[in-house]
Coordinates of N, CA and C in Angstrom, one line a residue:
M1 N 1.1 -1.2 -0.1 CA -0.1 -0.3 -0.1 C 0.7 1.2 0.0
D2 N 1.8 1.1 0.9 CA 2.8 2.3 0.6 C 3.6 2.5 -0.6
E3 N 3.8 1.9 -1.6 CA 4.7 1.8 -2.5 C 3.2 2.4 -3.5
R4 N 2.4 2.1 -3.7 CA 1.4 2.5 -4.4 C 1.1 3.8 -3.8
H5 N 0.8 4.4 -2.9 CA 0.6 5.7 -2.2 C 1.6 6.6 -2.5
A6 N 3.0 6.2 -2.7 CA 4.1 6.8 -2.9 C 4.0 7.5 -4.6
G7 N 3.6 6.1 -5.2 CA 3.8 6.7 -6.8 C 2.4 7.6 -7.0
D8 N 1.5 7.8 -6.1 CA 0.2 8.7 -6.4 C 0.8 10.0 -6.6
Y9 N 1.6 10.3 -5.4 CA 2.2 11.9 -5.5 C 3.4 12.0 -6.4
E10 N 3.6 11.2 -7.1 CA 5.0 11.3 -8.0 C 4.7 12.1 -9.0
L11 N 4.7 13.5 -9.4 CA 4.2 14.3 -10.3 C 5.3 14.5 -11.4
T12 N 5.5 14.0 -12.4 CA 6.4 14.3 -13.2 C 5.7 15.4 -14.5
Q13 N 7.1 15.9 -15.1 CA 7.0 16.9 -15.8 C 5.9 16.8 -16.9
L14 N 5.8 15.8 -17.3 CA 4.9 15.3 -18.3 C 3.8 15.4 -17.9
D15 N 3.2 14.8 -16.6 CA 2.0 14.8 -15.9 C 1.6 16.6 -15.7
Y16 N 2.6 17.4 -15.4 CA 2.3 18.7 -15.1 C 1.7 19.5 -16.1
E17 N 2.3 19.1 -17.3 CA 2.0 19.9 -18.6 C 0.6 19.5 -19.1
S18 N 0.6 17.8 -19.1 CA -0.8 18.0 -19.4 C -1.9 18.0 -18.6
A19 N -1.8 17.9 -17.2 CA -2.8 18.7 -16.3 C -2.9 20.3 -16.7
S20 N -2.0 20.8 -16.8 CA -1.9 22.6 -17.0 C -2.7 22.5 -18.3
Q21 N -2.4 22.0 -19.3 CA -3.4 21.8 -20.8 C -4.9 21.7 -20.3
Q22 N -5.0 20.6 -19.7 CA -6.7 20.4 -19.1 C -7.1 21.3 -18.6
V23 N -6.3 22.2 -17.5 CA -7.0 23.2 -16.8 C -7.4 24.6 -17.8
E24 N -6.1 24.5 -18.9 CA -6.1 25.6 -20.0 C -7.7 25.3 -20.9
N25 N -7.8 23.9 -21.2 CA -9.0 23.8 -21.8 C -10.3 24.0 -21.3
A26 N -10.4 23.6 -20.0 CA -11.6 23.8 -19.4 C -11.8 25.5 -19.2
A27 N -11.0 26.1 -18.8 CA -11.0 27.3 -18.9 C -11.6 28.1 -20.1
K28 N -11.2 27.7 -21.1 CA -11.6 28.4 -22.5 C -12.9 27.7 -22.5
F29 N -13.3 26.3 -22.2 CA -14.4 25.9 -22.5 C -15.7 26.8 -21.5
L30 N -15.2 27.0 -20.2 CA -16.3 27.9 -19.4 C -16.2 29.1 -19.9
D31 N -15.0 29.9 -20.7 CA -15.4 31.1 -21.3 C -16.6 31.0 -22.4
Q32 N -16.5 29.7 -23.2 CA -17.6 29.9 -24.1 C -18.9 29.4 -23.6
I33 N -19.2 29.0 -22.7 CA -20.2 28.7 -22.1 C -20.8 30.3 -21.6
E34 N -20.2 30.8 -20.9 CA -20.3 32.2 -20.4 C -20.9 32.9 -21.5
Q35 N -20.1 32.8 -22.5 CA -20.5 33.6 -24.0 C -22.0 33.2 -24.4
V36 N -22.0 32.0 -24.5 CA -23.2 31.8 -25.0 C -24.6 32.2 -24.0
L37 N -24.2 31.6 -22.9 CA -25.4 32.1 -21.7 C -25.6 33.7 -21.9
H38 N -24.7 34.5 -21.8 CA -24.8 35.8 -22.2 C -25.6 36.1 -23.3
Q39 N -25.3 35.5 -24.6 CA -26.2 35.9 -26.1 C -27.5 35.3 -25.4
M40 N -27.6 34.4 -24.9 CA -29.0 34.0 -24.5 C -29.9 35.2 -24.1
R41 N -29.1 35.6 -22.9 CA -29.7 36.3 -22.0 C -30.4 37.7 -22.6
F42 N -29.3 37.8 -23.6 CA -29.6 39.5 -24.5 C -30.6 39.1 -25.3
N43 N -30.6 38.0 -25.8 CA -31.7 37.8 -26.9 C -32.8 37.7 -26.2
D44 N -33.1 37.4 -25.0 CA -34.1 37.3 -24.1 C -34.9 38.8 -24.1
E45 N -34.3 39.8 -24.1 CA -34.8 41.2 -23.6 C -35.5 42.1 -24.7

């Protein structure tokens, strides 16, 4: 159990870059959703 546990906390450079990319994609995705919601609200008025 200790071996597996230690492996979980090992963050390589590749893992870090991959995670950063995913966060970036998520942020862009949220921006798009925000724009769509804003347009919908704008069309309602």
